[in-house]
CSV table of N, CA and C in Angstrom, one decimal:
chain,number,residue,atom,x,y,z
Y,1,MET,N,6.2,-136.7,-10.4
Y,1,MET,CA,6.7,-137.4,-11.2
Y,1,MET,C,5.8,-138.0,-12.4
Y,2,ALA,N,6.0,-138.0,-13.8
Y,2,ALA,CA,5.5,-138.7,-14.6
Y,2,ALA,C,5.4,-140.3,-14.5
Y,3,PRO,N,4.0,-141.1,-14.8
Y,3,PRO,CA,4.0,-142.6,-14.5
Y,3,PRO,C,4.9,-142.8,-15.6
Y,4,PRO,N,5.4,-144.3,-14.9
Y,4,PRO,CA,6.3,-145.0,-16.2
Y,4,PRO,C,5.6,-145.5,-17.6
Y,5,GLN,N,6.3,-145.1,-18.7
Y,5,GLN,CA,5.7,-145.6,-19.7
Y,5,GLN,C,5.5,-147.1,-20.0
Y,6,GLN,N,4.3,-147.3,-20.6
Y,6,GLN,CA,3.9,-148.5,-20.7
Y,6,GLN,C,4.1,-149.1,-22.0
Y,7,ALA,N,4.1,-150.3,-22.0
Y,7,ALA,CA,4.4,-151.0,-23.3
Y,7,ALA,C,3.6,-152.0,-23.5
Y,8,ARG,N,3.7,-152.6,-25.1
Y,8,ARG,CA,2.8,-153.6,-25.6
Y,8,ARG,C,3.6,-154.6,-26.2
Y,9,VAL,N,3.3,-156.2,-25.9
Y,9,VAL,CA,3.8,-157.3,-26.8
Y,9,VAL,C,2.8,-157.2,-28.1
Y,10,LEU,N,3.4,-157.0,-29.4
Y,10,LEU,CA,2.9,-157.4,-30.4
Y,10,LEU,C,3.5,-158.4,-31.2
Y,11,ARG,N,2.7,-158.9,-32.3
Y,11,ARG,CA,3.2,-159.7,-32.9
Y,11,ARG,C,3.1,-159.5,-34.6
Y,12,CYS,N,4.1,-159.5,-35.5
Y,12,CYS,CA,3.9,-158.9,-36.4
Y,12,CYS,C,3.2,-160.1,-37.5
Y,13,CYS,N,2.1,-159.8,-38.3
Y,13,CYS,CA,1.7,-160.5,-39.3
Y,13,CYS,C,2.4,-161.1,-40.5
Y,14,HIS,N,3.7,-160.5,-40.8
Y,14,HIS,CA,4.3,-160.5,-41.9
Y,14,HIS,C,5.3,-161.4,-41.5
Y,15,CYS,N,6.3,-161.2,-40.3
Y,15,CYS,CA,7.3,-161.8,-40.0
Y,15,CYS,C,7.3,-162.7,-39.1
Y,16,LEU,N,6.3,-162.5,-38.3
Y,16,LEU,CA,5.7,-163.3,-37.5
Y,16,LEU,C,6.7,-163.1,-36.1
Y,17,LEU,N,7.4,-162.1,-35.8
Y,17,LEU,CA,8.3,-162.1,-34.8
Y,17,LEU,C,7.6,-161.0,-33.6
Y,18,PHE,N,7.6,-161.8,-32.2
Y,18,PHE,CA,7.1,-160.8,-31.2
Y,18,PHE,C,7.9,-159.7,-31.1
Y,19,GLN,N,7.5,-158.4,-30.7
Y,19,GLN,CA,8.2,-157.0,-30.3
Y,19,GLN,C,7.4,-156.4,-29.3
Y,20,ALA,N,8.2,-155.6,-28.6
Y,20,ALA,CA,7.6,-154.6,-27.5
Y,20,ALA,C,7.6,-153.2,-28.4
Y,21,HIS,N,6.4,-152.6,-27.9
Y,21,HIS,CA,5.9,-151.3,-28.3
Y,21,HIS,C,5.7,-150.5,-27.7
Y,22,GLN,N,5.7,-148.9,-27.4
Y,22,GLN,CA,5.0,-148.4,-26.3
Y,22,GLN,C,3.8,-147.9,-27.0
Y,23,VAL,N,2.8,-148.0,-25.7
Y,23,VAL,CA,1.4,-147.9,-25.7
Y,23,VAL,C,1.1,-146.3,-26.3
Y,24,LYS,N,0.6,-146.4,-27.3
Y,24,LYS,CA,0.1,-145.0,-28.0
Y,24,LYS,C,-1.2,-144.7,-28.4
Y,25,LYS,N,-2.0,-143.7,-28.5
Y,25,LYS,CA,-3.2,-143.7,-29.0
Y,25,LYS,C,-3.6,-144.1,-30.2
Y,26,SER,N,-2.6,-144.1,-30.9
Y,26,SER,CA,-3.0,-144.5,-32.9
Y,26,SER,C,-2.8,-146.3,-32.6
Y,27,LEU,N,-3.7,-146.9,-33.7
Y,27,LEU,CA,-3.7,-148.4,-33.3
Y,27,LEU,C,-2.8,-148.6,-34.5
Y,28,LYS,N,-2.1,-148.0,-35.0
Y,28,LYS,CA,-1.1,-148.2,-36.2
Y,28,LYS,C,0.3,-148.6,-35.7
Y,29,TRP,N,1.3,-149.6,-36.3
Y,29,TRP,CA,2.4,-149.7,-35.7
Y,29,TRP,C,3.2,-150.3,-37.0
Y,30,THR,N,4.4,-149.9,-36.8
Y,30,THR,CA,5.5,-150.7,-37.9
Y,30,THR,C,6.2,-151.5,-37.2
Y,31,CYS,N,6.4,-152.8,-37.8
Y,31,CYS,CA,7.3,-153.8,-37.3
Y,31,CYS,C,8.8,-153.1,-37.3
Y,32,LYS,N,9.6,-153.7,-36.3
Y,32,LYS,CA,10.8,-153.1,-36.2
Y,32,LYS,C,11.9,-153.8,-37.0
Y,33,ALA,N,11.3,-155.1,-37.4
Y,33,ALA,CA,12.3,-156.3,-38.4
Y,33,ALA,C,12.1,-156.0,-39.5
Y,34,CYS,N,10.9,-156.0,-39.9
Y,34,CYS,CA,10.7,-156.0,-41.5
Y,34,CYS,C,10.0,-154.7,-42.2
Y,35,GLY,N,9.5,-154.0,-41.2
Y,35,GLY,CA,9.0,-152.5,-41.9
Y,35,GLY,C,7.7,-152.7,-42.1
Y,36,GLU,N,6.7,-153.4,-41.9
Y,36,GLU,CA,5.5,-153.4,-42.1
Y,36,GLU,C,4.5,-152.8,-41.4
Y,37,LYS,N,3.8,-152.0,-42.1
Y,37,LYS,CA,3.2,-151.2,-41.4
Y,37,LYS,C,1.7,-151.8,-41.1
Y,38,GLN,N,1.2,-151.7,-40.0
Y,38,GLN,CA,-0.1,-152.7,-39.9
Y,38,GLN,C,-0.9,-152.4,-38.7
Y,39,SER,N,-2.0,-152.5,-38.3
Y,39,SER,CA,-3.0,-152.2,-37.3
Y,39,SER,C,-2.8,-153.1,-36.0
Y,40,PHE,N,-3.4,-152.4,-35.1
Y,40,PHE,CA,-3.1,-153.1,-33.7
Y,40,PHE,C,-4.3,-154.4,-33.8
Y,41,PHE,N,-3.9,-155.5,-33.6
Y,41,PHE,CA,-4.8,-156.6,-33.5
Y,41,PHE,C,-4.9,-157.2,-32.2
Y,42,ARG,N,-3.7,-157.5,-31.7
Y,42,ARG,CA,-3.9,-158.1,-30.3
Y,42,ARG,C,-2.5,-157.9,-29.8
Y,43,ALA,N,-2.7,-157.6,-28.3
Y,43,ALA,CA,-1.5,-157.7,-27.5
Y,43,ALA,C,-1.2,-159.0,-26.9
Y,44,TYR,N,-0.1,-159.4,-26.7
Y,44,TYR,CA,0.4,-160.8,-26.2
Y,44,TYR,C,0.9,-160.3,-24.4
Y,45,GLY,N,0.5,-159.0,-24.2
Y,45,GLY,CA,1.4,-158.7,-22.9
Y,45,GLY,C,1.2,-157.3,-22.9
Y,46,GLU,N,1.2,-156.8,-21.6
Y,46,GLU,CA,1.1,-155.3,-21.3
Y,46,GLU,C,1.8,-155.1,-19.9
Y,47,GLY,N,2.6,-154.0,-19.9
Y,47,GLY,CA,3.4,-153.7,-18.5
Y,47,GLY,C,4.5,-152.6,-19.0
Y,48,SER,N,5.6,-153.1,-17.8
Y,48,SER,CA,6.7,-151.8,-18.1
Y,48,SER,C,7.3,-152.2,-19.4
Y,49,GLY,N,8.4,-151.7,-19.8
Y,49,GLY,CA,9.2,-151.9,-21.0
Y,49,GLY,C,10.2,-153.1,-20.7
Y,50,ALA,N,10.6,-152.9,-19.5
Y,50,ALA,CA,11.7,-154.3,-19.2
Y,50,ALA,C,10.7,-155.5,-19.1
Y,51,ASP,N,9.4,-155.6,-18.6
Y,51,ASP,CA,8.8,-156.8,-18.5
Y,51,ASP,C,8.4,-157.4,-20.0
Y,52,CYS,N,8.2,-156.4,-20.7
Y,52,CYS,CA,7.5,-156.6,-22.0
Y,52,CYS,C,8.7,-157.1,-23.1
Y,53,ARG,N,10.0,-156.6,-22.7
Y,53,ARG,CA,11.3,-157.3,-23.7
Y,53,ARG,C,11.3,-158.3,-22.9
Y,54,ARG,N,11.4,-158.7,-21.6
Y,54,ARG,CA,11.5,-160.3,-21.2
Y,54,ARG,C,10.6,-161.1,-21.8
Y,55,HIS,N,9.4,-160.7,-21.9
Y,55,HIS,CA,8.4,-161.6,-22.5
Y,55,HIS,C,8.4,-161.7,-23.8
Y,56,VAL,N,9.0,-160.7,-24.4
Y,56,VAL,CA,9.2,-160.8,-26.1
Y,56,VAL,C,10.4,-162.0,-26.0
Y,57,GLN,N,11.4,-162.0,-25.5
Y,57,GLN,CA,12.5,-162.9,-25.5
Y,57,GLN,C,11.9,-164.1,-25.4
Y,58,LYS,N,11.1,-164.6,-24.3
Y,58,LYS,CA,10.4,-165.9,-23.9
Y,58,LYS,C,9.6,-166.4,-25.3
Y,59,LEU,N,8.8,-165.7,-25.7
Y,59,LEU,CA,8.2,-165.8,-26.8
Y,59,LEU,C,8.6,-166.3,-28.0
Y,60,ASN,N,9.7,-165.2,-28.4
Y,60,ASN,CA,10.5,-165.6,-29.7
Y,60,ASN,C,11.2,-166.7,-29.5
Y,61,LEU,N,11.7,-167.3,-28.4
Y,61,LEU,CA,12.5,-168.3,-28.1
Y,61,LEU,C,11.7,-169.7,-28.1
Y,62,LEU,N,10.6,-169.3,-27.6
Y,62,LEU,CA,9.5,-170.6,-27.5
Y,62,LEU,C,9.2,-171.0,-29.4
Y,63,GLN,N,9.2,-169.7,-29.9
Y,63,GLN,CA,8.5,-170.0,-31.4
Y,63,GLN,C,9.5,-170.4,-32.1
Y,64,GLY,N,10.7,-170.1,-31.9
Y,64,GLY,CA,11.7,-170.6,-32.8
Y,64,GLY,C,12.3,-172.1,-32.3
Y,65,GLN,N,12.2,-172.9,-31.0
Y,65,GLN,CA,12.1,-173.9,-30.6
Y,65,GLN,C,11.0,-174.9,-31.4
Y,66,ILE,N,9.7,-174.4,-31.3
Y,66,ILE,CA,8.8,-174.9,-32.0
Y,66,ILE,C,8.8,-175.3,-33.7
Y,67,SER,N,9.4,-174.1,-34.2
Y,67,SER,CA,9.6,-174.1,-35.6
Y,67,SER,C,10.7,-175.4,-35.9
Y,68,GLU,N,11.6,-175.3,-35.1
Y,68,GLU,CA,12.9,-176.0,-35.3
Y,68,GLU,C,12.4,-177.8,-35.0
Y,69,LEU,N,11.8,-177.8,-33.9
Y,69,LEU,CA,11.1,-179.3,-33.9
Y,69,LEU,C,10.1,-179.7,-35.1
Y,70,SER,N,9.3,-178.6,-35.4
Y,70,SER,CA,8.7,-179.2,-36.7
Y,70,SER,C,9.3,-179.3,-37.9
Y,71,LEU,N,10.6,-178.6,-38.3
Y,71,LEU,CA,11.1,-178.7,-39.4
Y,71,LEU,C,12.1,-180.4,-39.3
Y,72,ARG,N,12.5,-180.7,-37.8
Y,72,ARG,CA,13.1,-181.7,-37.7
Y,72,ARG,C,12.0,-182.9,-37.8
Y,73,TYR,N,10.8,-182.8,-37.6
Y,73,TYR,CA,10.1,-184.1,-38.0
Y,73,TYR,C,9.3,-184.1,-39.2
Y,74,THR,N,9.6,-182.9,-40.1
Y,74,THR,CA,8.7,-183.2,-41.4
Y,74,THR,C,9.9,-183.6,-42.3
Y,75,ARG,N,11.1,-183.6,-42.2
Y,75,ARG,CA,12.0,-184.3,-43.0
Y,75,ARG,C,11.9,-185.3,-43.6
Y,76,SER,N,12.4,-185.7,-44.8
Y,76,SER,CA,11.7,-186.8,-45.3
Y,76,SER,C,12.7,-188.1,-45.1
Y,77,PRO,N,12.3,-189.3,-44.8
Y,77,PRO,CA,13.3,-190.3,-44.4
Y,77,PRO,C,14.5,-190.6,-44.7
Y,78,LYS,N,14.8,-190.0,-46.3
Y,78,LYS,CA,16.2,-190.0,-46.9
Y,78,LYS,C,17.1,-189.2,-45.9
Y,79,ASP,N,16.7,-188.3,-45.2
Y,79,ASP,CA,17.5,-187.5,-44.2
Y,79,ASP,C,18.2,-188.4,-43.3
Y,80,TYR,N,17.4,-189.5,-42.9
Y,80,TYR,CA,18.0,-190.1,-41.8
Y,80,TYR,C,18.7,-191.6,-42.1
Y,81,THR,N,18.7,-191.9,-43.2
Y,81,THR,CA,19.4,-192.9,-43.7
Y,81,THR,C,21.1,-193.1,-43.2
Y,82,LEU,N,21.7,-193.9,-42.8
Y,82,LEU,CA,23.3,-194.2,-42.6
Y,82,LEU,C,23.7,-193.9,-43.4
Y,83,ARG,N,24.9,-193.3,-43.6
Y,83,ARG,CA,25.8,-193.4,-44.6
Y,83,ARG,C,27.3,-194.0,-44.2
Y,84,VAL,N,27.7,-195.2,-44.8
Y,84,VAL,CA,28.9,-195.8,-44.2
Y,84,VAL,C,29.8,-195.5,-45.2
Y,85,GLN,N,31.0,-195.0,-44.9
Y,85,GLN,CA,32.2,-194.7,-45.4
Y,85,GLN,C,32.9,-195.9,-45.3
Y,86,MET,N,33.2,-196.4,-46.7
Y,86,MET,CA,34.2,-197.3,-46.9
Y,86,MET,C,35.7,-197.2,-46.9
Y,87,LYS,N,36.5,-197.7,-46.5
Y,87,LYS,CA,38.0,-197.5,-46.5
Y,87,LYS,C,38.6,-198.4,-47.1
């Protein structure tokens, strides 16, 4: 029986999304989201496909939460003014 296929967690340098790709001899890969071709730079995890997919979901969720918080705190004070509706 063949050994299970290994996968890596990679991050696109263009769209910054984490994604799982099968381990190959070639160090070139293409982003599944934006189509950017790039060289392998760093693996954020390695293991079975299922483990890598779960790790990708966690990393992308954390990245989204961080960017949402940073947007929330970089708005100008004008965005927080109270608007009273007069009837």
